[in-house]
Amino acid sequence: MSGRTAKSHPRPSSDRGLFVIKQLLFVILVIVGIVALAALRRPDSFRVERSITINAPPARIFPLVNDFQQFGKWSPWEHLDPGMTRAISTPSAGTGASYAWSGNRKAGAGRMEIIESVPGSRVKATFTFLKPIPSQNTAEYTLVPSGSATTVTFRMYGPSPFLSRVMQVFVSMDDLLGKDFEKGLAAMKVEAERPQT
């Protein structure tokens, strides 16, 4: 019997490559599993709300939220795509009025319809998004007078499907939509407080 010890042969490079790929796949599966579990623990609905005080009476502000022809004066999404196409119903204001749009990846595509209109007080509309992520939400605009000023509240709420909850693992709906709401309300304030000619 020889006294030599058996030499270990280095693993072929193809085996090493396969080992690394398996390890990477395992890590990816673990990450996907963690994200999926985190998404499942997110609420199955969302609500985002912002308010602003505008130095104007409700009667001056109400047409901005009740008439889709006025929407472009303040909407935070109106100028995402210069080539966006729009279809506004006739009449363009009040219950039953609708607004459909189709644009680039930022603007997406969808349709809004006013389902409740209380003069000088409240407007409620459905937001049906077709692209980039299909969903149907509800938007409400409420106007509460306070002396010569008005507090305007813009809120949106609706279901959070699984894909939406996956996105919310990385960024909340409040962060995602809140900035747009603030931008829109600031533009609404400028428009409503503009001196009338």
JSON list of C-alpha atoms in Angstrom, two decimals:
[
{"chain": "A", "resi": 1, "resn": "MET", "atom": "CA", "xyz": [0.00, 0.00, 0.00]},
{"chain": "A", "resi": 2, "resn": "SER", "atom": "CA", "xyz": [1.42, 3.36, -1.01]},
{"chain": "A", "resi": 3, "resn": "GLY", "atom": "CA", "xyz": [1.94, 6.02, 1.62]},
{"chain": "A", "resi": 4, "resn": "ARG", "atom": "CA", "xyz": [0.86, 8.76, -0.75]},
{"chain": "A", "resi": 5, "resn": "THR", "atom": "CA", "xyz": [-2.22, 10.75, 0.16]},
{"chain": "A", "resi": 6, "resn": "ALA", "atom": "CA", "xyz": [-4.87, 11.29, -2.49]},
{"chain": "A", "resi": 7, "resn": "LYS", "atom": "CA", "xyz": [-4.69, 14.76, -3.99]},
{"chain": "A", "resi": 8, "resn": "SER", "atom": "CA", "xyz": [-7.94, 16.70, -4.20]},
{"chain": "A", "resi": 9, "resn": "HIS", "atom": "CA", "xyz": [-8.68, 17.84, -7.68]},
{"chain": "A", "resi": 10, "resn": "PRO", "atom": "CA", "xyz": [-9.91, 21.43, -8.15]},
{"chain": "A", "resi": 11, "resn": "ARG", "atom": "CA", "xyz": [-13.56, 21.70, -9.10]},
{"chain": "A", "resi": 12, "resn": "PRO", "atom": "CA", "xyz": [-13.99, 22.25, -12.84]},
{"chain": "A", "resi": 13, "resn": "SER", "atom": "CA", "xyz": [-14.81, 25.86, -13.76]},
{"chain": "A", "resi": 14, "resn": "SER", "atom": "CA", "xyz": [-18.18, 24.77, -15.18]},
{"chain": "A", "resi": 15, "resn": "ASP", "atom": "CA", "xyz": [-19.13, 23.32, -11.76]},
{"chain": "A", "resi": 16, "resn": "ARG", "atom": "CA", "xyz": [-18.02, 26.51, -10.02]},
{"chain": "A", "resi": 17, "resn": "GLY", "atom": "CA", "xyz": [-20.12, 28.57, -12.42]},
{"chain": "A", "resi": 18, "resn": "LEU", "atom": "CA", "xyz": [-23.17, 26.40, -11.80]},
{"chain": "A", "resi": 19, "resn": "PHE", "atom": "CA", "xyz": [-22.64, 26.68, -8.04]},
{"chain": "A", "resi": 20, "resn": "VAL", "atom": "CA", "xyz": [-22.51, 30.48, -8.23]},
{"chain": "A", "resi": 21, "resn": "ILE", "atom": "CA", "xyz": [-25.67, 30.59, -10.39]},
{"chain": "A", "resi": 22, "resn": "LYS", "atom": "CA", "xyz": [-27.52, 28.38, -7.90]},
{"chain": "A", "resi": 23, "resn": "GLN", "atom": "CA", "xyz": [-26.40, 30.61, -5.04]},
{"chain": "A", "resi": 24, "resn": "LEU", "atom": "CA", "xyz": [-27.58, 33.73, -6.88]},
{"chain": "A", "resi": 25, "resn": "LEU", "atom": "CA", "xyz": [-30.94, 32.13, -7.67]},
{"chain": "A", "resi": 26, "resn": "PHE", "atom": "CA", "xyz": [-31.35, 31.20, -4.02]},
{"chain": "A", "resi": 27, "resn": "VAL", "atom": "CA", "xyz": [-30.60, 34.77, -2.91]},
{"chain": "A", "resi": 28, "resn": "ILE", "atom": "CA", "xyz": [-33.04, 36.16, -5.50]},
{"chain": "A", "resi": 29, "resn": "LEU", "atom": "CA", "xyz": [-35.77, 33.76, -4.36]},
{"chain": "A", "resi": 30, "resn": "VAL", "atom": "CA", "xyz": [-35.21, 34.78, -0.74]},
{"chain": "A", "resi": 31, "resn": "ILE", "atom": "CA", "xyz": [-35.46, 38.49, -1.64]},
{"chain": "A", "resi": 32, "resn": "VAL", "atom": "CA", "xyz": [-38.60, 37.92, -3.73]},
{"chain": "A", "resi": 33, "resn": "GLY", "atom": "CA", "xyz": [-40.12, 35.95, -0.84]},
{"chain": "A", "resi": 34, "resn": "ILE", "atom": "CA", "xyz": [-39.34, 38.71, 1.66]},
{"chain": "A", "resi": 35, "resn": "VAL", "atom": "CA", "xyz": [-40.83, 41.40, -0.61]},
{"chain": "A", "resi": 36, "resn": "ALA", "atom": "CA", "xyz": [-43.93, 39.27, -1.25]},
{"chain": "A", "resi": 37, "resn": "LEU", "atom": "CA", "xyz": [-44.47, 38.69, 2.47]},
{"chain": "A", "resi": 38, "resn": "ALA", "atom": "CA", "xyz": [-43.99, 42.39, 3.18]},
{"chain": "A", "resi": 39, "resn": "ALA", "atom": "CA", "xyz": [-46.50, 43.24, 0.42]},
{"chain": "A", "resi": 40, "resn": "LEU", "atom": "CA", "xyz": [-49.08, 40.83, 1.83]},
{"chain": "A", "resi": 41, "resn": "ARG", "atom": "CA", "xyz": [-48.84, 42.61, 5.17]},
{"chain": "A", "resi": 42, "resn": "ARG", "atom": "CA", "xyz": [-49.66, 45.97, 3.60]},
{"chain": "A", "resi": 43, "resn": "PRO", "atom": "CA", "xyz": [-53.27, 47.27, 3.83]},
{"chain": "A", "resi": 44, "resn": "ASP", "atom": "CA", "xyz": [-55.55, 46.20, 0.98]},
{"chain": "A", "resi": 45, "resn": "SER", "atom": "CA", "xyz": [-56.73, 49.80, 0.53]},
{"chain": "A", "resi": 46, "resn": "PHE", "atom": "CA", "xyz": [-55.16, 53.27, 0.55]},
{"chain": "A", "resi": 47, "resn": "ARG", "atom": "CA", "xyz": [-56.15, 56.83, 1.36]},
{"chain": "A", "resi": 48, "resn": "VAL", "atom": "CA", "xyz": [-54.15, 59.96, 0.57]},
{"chain": "A", "resi": 49, "resn": "GLU", "atom": "CA", "xyz": [-55.26, 63.43, 1.65]},
{"chain": "A", "resi": 50, "resn": "ARG", "atom": "CA", "xyz": [-53.91, 66.98, 1.50]},
{"chain": "A", "resi": 51, "resn": "SER", "atom": "CA", "xyz": [-55.47, 70.35, 2.39]},
{"chain": "A", "resi": 52, "resn": "ILE", "atom": "CA", "xyz": [-54.75, 73.99, 1.69]},
{"chain": "A", "resi": 53, "resn": "THR", "atom": "CA", "xyz": [-56.26, 77.33, 2.70]},
{"chain": "A", "resi": 54, "resn": "ILE", "atom": "CA", "xyz": [-57.19, 79.54, -0.26]},
{"chain": "A", "resi": 55, "resn": "ASN", "atom": "CA", "xyz": [-58.01, 83.20, 0.15]},
{"chain": "A", "resi": 56, "resn": "ALA", "atom": "CA", "xyz": [-61.16, 83.05, -1.96]},
{"chain": "A", "resi": 57, "resn": "PRO", "atom": "CA", "xyz": [-64.79, 82.07, -1.38]},
{"chain": "A", "resi": 58, "resn": "PRO", "atom": "CA", "xyz": [-66.04, 78.55, -2.28]},
{"chain": "A", "resi": 59, "resn": "ALA", "atom": "CA", "xyz": [-67.98, 79.94, -5.25]},
{"chain": "A", "resi": 60, "resn": "ARG", "atom": "CA", "xyz": [-64.69, 81.04, -6.83]},
{"chain": "A", "resi": 61, "resn": "ILE", "atom": "CA", "xyz": [-62.97, 77.69, -6.28]},
{"chain": "A", "resi": 62, "resn": "PHE", "atom": "CA", "xyz": [-65.82, 75.27, -7.00]},
{"chain": "A", "resi": 63, "resn": "PRO", "atom": "CA", "xyz": [-65.72, 75.55, -10.84]},
{"chain": "A", "resi": 64, "resn": "LEU", "atom": "CA", "xyz": [-62.04, 74.51, -10.78]},
{"chain": "A", "resi": 65, "resn": "VAL", "atom": "CA", "xyz": [-62.95, 71.07, -9.39]},
{"chain": "A", "resi": 66, "resn": "ASN", "atom": "CA", "xyz": [-66.43, 70.72, -10.88]},
{"chain": "A", "resi": 67, "resn": "ASP", "atom": "CA", "xyz": [-65.68, 71.56, -14.52]},
{"chain": "A", "resi": 68, "resn": "PHE", "atom": "CA", "xyz": [-63.22, 69.44, -16.50]},
{"chain": "A", "resi": 69, "resn": "GLN", "atom": "CA", "xyz": [-62.65, 72.37, -18.86]},
{"chain": "A", "resi": 70, "resn": "GLN", "atom": "CA", "xyz": [-61.04, 74.13, -15.88]},
{"chain": "A", "resi": 71, "resn": "PHE", "atom": "CA", "xyz": [-59.06, 71.08, -14.80]},
{"chain": "A", "resi": 72, "resn": "GLY", "atom": "CA", "xyz": [-55.97, 72.04, -16.80]},
{"chain": "A", "resi": 73, "resn": "LYS", "atom": "CA", "xyz": [-55.56, 75.26, -14.81]},
{"chain": "A", "resi": 74, "resn": "TRP", "atom": "CA", "xyz": [-54.39, 73.40, -11.72]},
{"chain": "A", "resi": 75, "resn": "SER", "atom": "CA", "xyz": [-54.18, 69.62, -12.24]},
{"chain": "A", "resi": 76, "resn": "PRO", "atom": "CA", "xyz": [-50.74, 68.24, -11.27]},
{"chain": "A", "resi": 77, "resn": "TRP", "atom": "CA", "xyz": [-50.99, 65.65, -14.05]},
{"chain": "A", "resi": 78, "resn": "GLU", "atom": "CA", "xyz": [-52.21, 67.81, -16.90]},
{"chain": "A", "resi": 79, "resn": "HIS", "atom": "CA", "xyz": [-48.77, 68.71, -18.24]},
{"chain": "A", "resi": 80, "resn": "LEU", "atom": "CA", "xyz": [-46.96, 65.38, -17.89]},
{"chain": "A", "resi": 81, "resn": "ASP", "atom": "CA", "xyz": [-47.20, 64.86, -21.64]},
{"chain": "A", "resi": 82, "resn": "PRO", "atom": "CA", "xyz": [-47.45, 67.79, -24.11]},
{"chain": "A", "resi": 83, "resn": "GLY", "atom": "CA", "xyz": [-48.89, 65.38, -26.69]},
{"chain": "A", "resi": 84, "resn": "MET", "atom": "CA", "xyz": [-51.57, 63.94, -24.38]},
{"chain": "A", "resi": 85, "resn": "THR", "atom": "CA", "xyz": [-54.98, 63.48, -25.99]},
{"chain": "A", "resi": 86, "resn": "ARG", "atom": "CA", "xyz": [-58.14, 64.41, -24.07]},
{"chain": "A", "resi": 87, "resn": "ALA", "atom": "CA", "xyz": [-61.85, 63.82, -24.52]},
{"chain": "A", "resi": 88, "resn": "ILE", "atom": "CA", "xyz": [-64.13, 66.00, -22.38]},
{"chain": "A", "resi": 89, "resn": "SER", "atom": "CA", "xyz": [-67.86, 65.39, -22.27]},
{"chain": "A", "resi": 90, "resn": "THR", "atom": "CA", "xyz": [-70.59, 67.92, -23.01]},
{"chain": "A", "resi": 91, "resn": "PRO", "atom": "CA", "xyz": [-71.59, 69.26, -20.57]},
{"chain": "A", "resi": 92, "resn": "SER", "atom": "CA", "xyz": [-68.15, 69.34, -18.99]},
{"chain": "A", "resi": 93, "resn": "ALA", "atom": "CA", "xyz": [-69.30, 70.10, -15.44]},
{"chain": "A", "resi": 94, "resn": "GLY", "atom": "CA", "xyz": [-71.42, 68.50, -12.75]},
{"chain": "A", "resi": 95, "resn": "THR", "atom": "CA", "xyz": [-72.64, 64.98, -12.13]},
{"chain": "A", "resi": 96, "resn": "GLY", "atom": "CA", "xyz": [-72.12, 62.74, -15.16]},
{"chain": "A", "resi": 97, "resn": "ALA", "atom": "CA", "xyz": [-69.36, 64.87, -16.72]},
{"chain": "A", "resi": 98, "resn": "SER", "atom": "CA", "xyz": [-66.36, 62.85, -17.85]},
{"chain": "A", "resi": 99, "resn": "TYR", "atom": "CA", "xyz": [-62.76, 63.34, -18.92]},
{"chain": "A", "resi": 100, "resn": "ALA", "atom": "CA", "xyz": [-60.68, 60.68, -20.71]},
{"chain": "A", "resi": 101, "resn": "TRP", "atom": "CA", "xyz": [-56.98, 60.97, -21.41]},
{"chain": "A", "resi": 102, "resn": "SER", "atom": "CA", "xyz": [-54.19, 59.03, -23.07]},
{"chain": "A", "resi": 103, "resn": "GLY", "atom": "CA", "xyz": [-50.53, 59.94, -22.98]},
{"chain": "A", "resi": 104, "resn": "ASN", "atom": "CA", "xyz": [-46.97, 58.78, -22.52]},
{"chain": "A", "resi": 105, "resn": "ARG", "atom": "CA", "xyz": [-45.64, 56.51, -19.75]},
{"chain": "A", "resi": 106, "resn": "LYS", "atom": "CA", "xyz": [-45.78, 59.32, -17.19]},
{"chain": "A", "resi": 107, "resn": "ALA", "atom": "CA", "xyz": [-49.33, 60.40, -18.02]},
{"chain": "A", "resi": 108, "resn": "GLY", "atom": "CA", "xyz": [-50.75, 56.94, -18.63]},
{"chain": "A", "resi": 109, "resn": "ALA", "atom": "CA", "xyz": [-54.35, 56.58, -19.75]},
{"chain": "A", "resi": 110, "resn": "GLY", "atom": "CA", "xyz": [-57.70, 56.57, -18.01]},
{"chain": "A", "resi": 111, "resn": "ARG", "atom": "CA", "xyz": [-61.05, 58.20, -17.40]},
{"chain": "A", "resi": 112, "resn": "MET", "atom": "CA", "xyz": [-62.62, 60.38, -14.72]},
{"chain": "A", "resi": 113, "resn": "GLU", "atom": "CA", "xyz": [-66.33, 60.83, -14.10]},
{"chain": "A", "resi": 114, "resn": "ILE", "atom": "CA", "xyz": [-68.05, 63.10, -11.60]},
{"chain": "A", "resi": 115, "resn": "ILE", "atom": "CA", "xyz": [-70.51, 61.04, -9.57]},
{"chain": "A", "resi": 116, "resn": "GLU", "atom": "CA", "xyz": [-71.52, 63.66, -7.02]},
{"chain": "A", "resi": 117, "resn": "SER", "atom": "CA", "xyz": [-71.57, 67.44, -7.19]},
{"chain": "A", "resi": 118, "resn": "VAL", "atom": "CA", "xyz": [-72.76, 69.66, -4.34]},
{"chain": "A", "resi": 119, "resn": "PRO", "atom": "CA", "xyz": [-72.42, 73.33, -5.40]},
{"chain": "A", "resi": 120, "resn": "GLY", "atom": "CA", "xyz": [-69.83, 75.22, -3.42]},
{"chain": "A", "resi": 121, "resn": "SER", "atom": "CA", "xyz": [-69.21, 72.26, -1.12]},
{"chain": "A", "resi": 122, "resn": "ARG", "atom": "CA", "xyz": [-68.09, 68.92, -2.55]},
{"chain": "A", "resi": 123, "resn": "VAL", "atom": "CA", "xyz": [-67.24, 67.04, -5.74]},
{"chain": "A", "resi": 124, "resn": "LYS", "atom": "CA", "xyz": [-66.71, 63.28, -5.91]},
{"chain": "A", "resi": 125, "resn": "ALA", "atom": "CA", "xyz": [-65.32, 61.52, -8.98]},
{"chain": "A", "resi": 126, "resn": "THR", "atom": "CA", "xyz": [-64.23, 58.06, -10.04]},
{"chain": "A", "resi": 127, "resn": "PHE", "atom": "CA", "xyz": [-60.67, 57.72, -11.39]},
{"chain": "A", "resi": 128, "resn": "THR", "atom": "CA", "xyz": [-60.30, 54.72, -13.67]},
{"chain": "A", "resi": 129, "resn": "PHE", "atom": "CA", "xyz": [-56.66, 54.18, -14.61]},
{"chain": "A", "resi": 130, "resn": "LEU", "atom": "CA", "xyz": [-56.03, 51.99, -17.64]},
{"chain": "A", "resi": 131, "resn": "LYS", "atom": "CA", "xyz": [-52.25, 52.49, -17.88]},
{"chain": "A", "resi": 132, "resn": "PRO", "atom": "CA", "xyz": [-49.64, 52.02, -16.54]},
{"chain": "A", "resi": 133, "resn": "ILE", "atom": "CA", "xyz": [-51.39, 50.03, -13.75]},
{"chain": "A", "resi": 134, "resn": "PRO", "atom": "CA", "xyz": [-55.13, 49.37, -14.13]},
{"chain": "A", "resi": 135, "resn": "SER", "atom": "CA", "xyz": [-57.10, 50.48, -11.06]},
{"chain": "A", "resi": 136, "resn": "GLN", "atom": "CA", "xyz": [-60.24, 52.31, -10.02]},
{"chain": "A", "resi": 137, "resn": "ASN", "atom": "CA", "xyz": [-60.17, 54.85, -7.24]},
{"chain": "A", "resi": 138, "resn": "THR", "atom": "CA", "xyz": [-62.35, 57.64, -5.88]},
{"chain": "A", "resi": 139, "resn": "ALA", "atom": "CA", "xyz": [-61.35, 61.28, -5.57]},
{"chain": "A", "resi": 140, "resn": "GLU", "atom": "CA", "xyz": [-63.09, 63.86, -3.40]},
{"chain": "A", "resi": 141, "resn": "TYR", "atom": "CA", "xyz": [-62.70, 67.61, -3.22]},
{"chain": "A", "resi": 142, "resn": "THR", "atom": "CA", "xyz": [-64.30, 69.34, -0.23]},
{"chain": "A", "resi": 143, "resn": "LEU", "atom": "CA", "xyz": [-64.58, 73.09, 0.28]},
{"chain": "A", "resi": 144, "resn": "VAL", "atom": "CA", "xyz": [-65.11, 74.46, 3.80]},
{"chain": "A", "resi": 145, "resn": "PRO", "atom": "CA", "xyz": [-65.47, 78.25, 4.18]},
{"chain": "A", "resi": 146, "resn": "SER", "atom": "CA", "xyz": [-63.67, 80.01, 7.01]},
{"chain": "A", "resi": 147, "resn": "GLY", "atom": "CA", "xyz": [-64.32, 83.75, 7.00]},
{"chain": "A", "resi": 148, "resn": "SER", "atom": "CA", "xyz": [-63.15, 85.10, 3.65]},
{"chain": "A", "resi": 149, "resn": "ALA", "atom": "CA", "xyz": [-61.00, 82.03, 2.99]},
{"chain": "A", "resi": 150, "resn": "THR", "atom": "CA", "xyz": [-61.75, 78.39, 2.11]},
{"chain": "A", "resi": 151, "resn": "THR", "atom": "CA", "xyz": [-60.07, 75.19, 3.19]},
{"chain": "A", "resi": 152, "resn": "VAL", "atom": "CA", "xyz": [-59.86, 72.83, 0.22]},
{"chain": "A", "resi": 153, "resn": "THR", "atom": "CA", "xyz": [-59.18, 69.15, 0.84]},
{"chain": "A", "resi": 154, "resn": "PHE", "atom": "CA", "xyz": [-58.16, 66.81, -1.97]},
{"chain": "A", "resi": 155, "resn": "ARG", "atom": "CA", "xyz": [-58.34, 63.12, -1.11]},
{"chain": "A", "resi": 156, "resn": "MET", "atom": "CA", "xyz": [-58.13, 59.88, -3.05]},
{"chain": "A", "resi": 157, "resn": "TYR", "atom": "CA", "xyz": [-58.87, 56.37, -1.83]},
{"chain": "A", "resi": 158, "resn": "GLY", "atom": "CA", "xyz": [-59.38, 52.92, -3.24]},
{"chain": "A", "resi": 159, "resn": "PRO", "atom": "CA", "xyz": [-58.25, 49.29, -3.19]},
{"chain": "A", "resi": 160, "resn": "SER", "atom": "CA", "xyz": [-54.59, 48.27, -3.23]},
{"chain": "A", "resi": 161, "resn": "PRO", "atom": "CA", "xyz": [-54.14, 45.18, -5.42]},
{"chain": "A", "resi": 162, "resn": "PHE", "atom": "CA", "xyz": [-51.10, 42.98, -4.83]},
{"chain": "A", "resi": 163, "resn": "LEU", "atom": "CA", "xyz": [-48.90, 44.71, -7.45]},
{"chain": "A", "resi": 164, "resn": "SER", "atom": "CA", "xyz": [-49.66, 48.06, -5.84]},
{"chain": "A", "resi": 165, "resn": "ARG", "atom": "CA", "xyz": [-48.75, 46.67, -2.43]},
{"chain": "A", "resi": 166, "resn": "VAL", "atom": "CA", "xyz": [-45.45, 45.39, -3.82]},
{"chain": "A", "resi": 167, "resn": "MET", "atom": "CA", "xyz": [-44.67, 48.94, -4.97]},
{"chain": "A", "resi": 168, "resn": "GLN", "atom": "CA", "xyz": [-45.62, 50.26, -1.53]},
{"chain": "A", "resi": 169, "resn": "VAL", "atom": "CA", "xyz": [-42.91, 48.13, 0.06]},
{"chain": "A", "resi": 170, "resn": "PHE", "atom": "CA", "xyz": [-40.47, 50.62, -1.50]},
{"chain": "A", "resi": 171, "resn": "VAL", "atom": "CA", "xyz": [-42.55, 53.84, -1.62]},
{"chain": "A", "resi": 172, "resn": "SER", "atom": "CA", "xyz": [-45.85, 54.61, 0.09]},
{"chain": "A", "resi": 173, "resn": "MET", "atom": "CA", "xyz": [-48.91, 55.86, -1.77]},
{"chain": "A", "resi": 174, "resn": "ASP", "atom": "CA", "xyz": [-48.86, 58.88, 0.51]},
{"chain": "A", "resi": 175, "resn": "ASP", "atom": "CA", "xyz": [-45.36, 59.78, -0.67]},
{"chain": "A", "resi": 176, "resn": "LEU", "atom": "CA", "xyz": [-46.17, 58.90, -4.27]},
{"chain": "A", "resi": 177, "resn": "LEU", "atom": "CA", "xyz": [-49.42, 60.88, -4.58]},
{"chain": "A", "resi": 178, "resn": "GLY", "atom": "CA", "xyz": [-49.00, 63.37, -1.76]},
{"chain": "A", "resi": 179, "resn": "LYS", "atom": "CA", "xyz": [-46.48, 65.51, -3.63]},
{"chain": "A", "resi": 180, "resn": "ASP", "atom": "CA", "xyz": [-48.79, 65.65, -6.66]},
{"chain": "A", "resi": 181, "resn": "PHE", "atom": "CA", "xyz": [-51.72, 66.68, -4.46]},
{"chain": "A", "resi": 182, "resn": "GLU", "atom": "CA", "xyz": [-49.65, 69.44, -2.87]},
{"chain": "A", "resi": 183, "resn": "LYS", "atom": "CA", "xyz": [-48.50, 70.68, -6.26]},
{"chain": "A", "resi": 184, "resn": "GLY", "atom": "CA", "xyz": [-52.07, 70.67, -7.60]},
{"chain": "A", "resi": 185, "resn": "LEU", "atom": "CA", "xyz": [-53.51, 72.47, -4.58]},
{"chain": "A", "resi": 186, "resn": "ALA", "atom": "CA", "xyz": [-50.76, 75.11, -4.76]},
{"chain": "A", "resi": 187, "resn": "ALA", "atom": "CA", "xyz": [-51.63, 75.73, -8.43]},
{"chain": "A", "resi": 188, "resn": "MET", "atom": "CA", "xyz": [-55.33, 75.85, -7.54]},
{"chain": "A", "resi": 189, "resn": "LYS", "atom": "CA", "xyz": [-54.58, 78.49, -4.89]},
{"chain": "A", "resi": 190, "resn": "VAL", "atom": "CA", "xyz": [-52.70, 80.63, -7.40]},
{"chain": "A", "resi": 191, "resn": "GLU", "atom": "CA", "xyz": [-55.54, 80.35, -9.91]},
{"chain": "A", "resi": 192, "resn": "ALA", "atom": "CA", "xyz": [-58.34, 81.05, -7.40]},
{"chain": "A", "resi": 193, "resn": "GLU", "atom": "CA", "xyz": [-56.53, 84.00, -5.84]},
{"chain": "A", "resi": 194, "resn": "ARG", "atom": "CA", "xyz": [-55.70, 85.53, -9.22]},
{"chain": "A", "resi": 195, "resn": "PRO", "atom": "CA", "xyz": [-57.26, 89.02, -9.50]},
{"chain": "A", "resi": 196, "resn": "GLN", "atom": "CA", "xyz": [-60.39, 88.93, -11.61]},
{"chain": "A", "resi": 197, "resn": "THR", "atom": "CA", "xyz": [-60.46, 91.24, -14.62]}
]
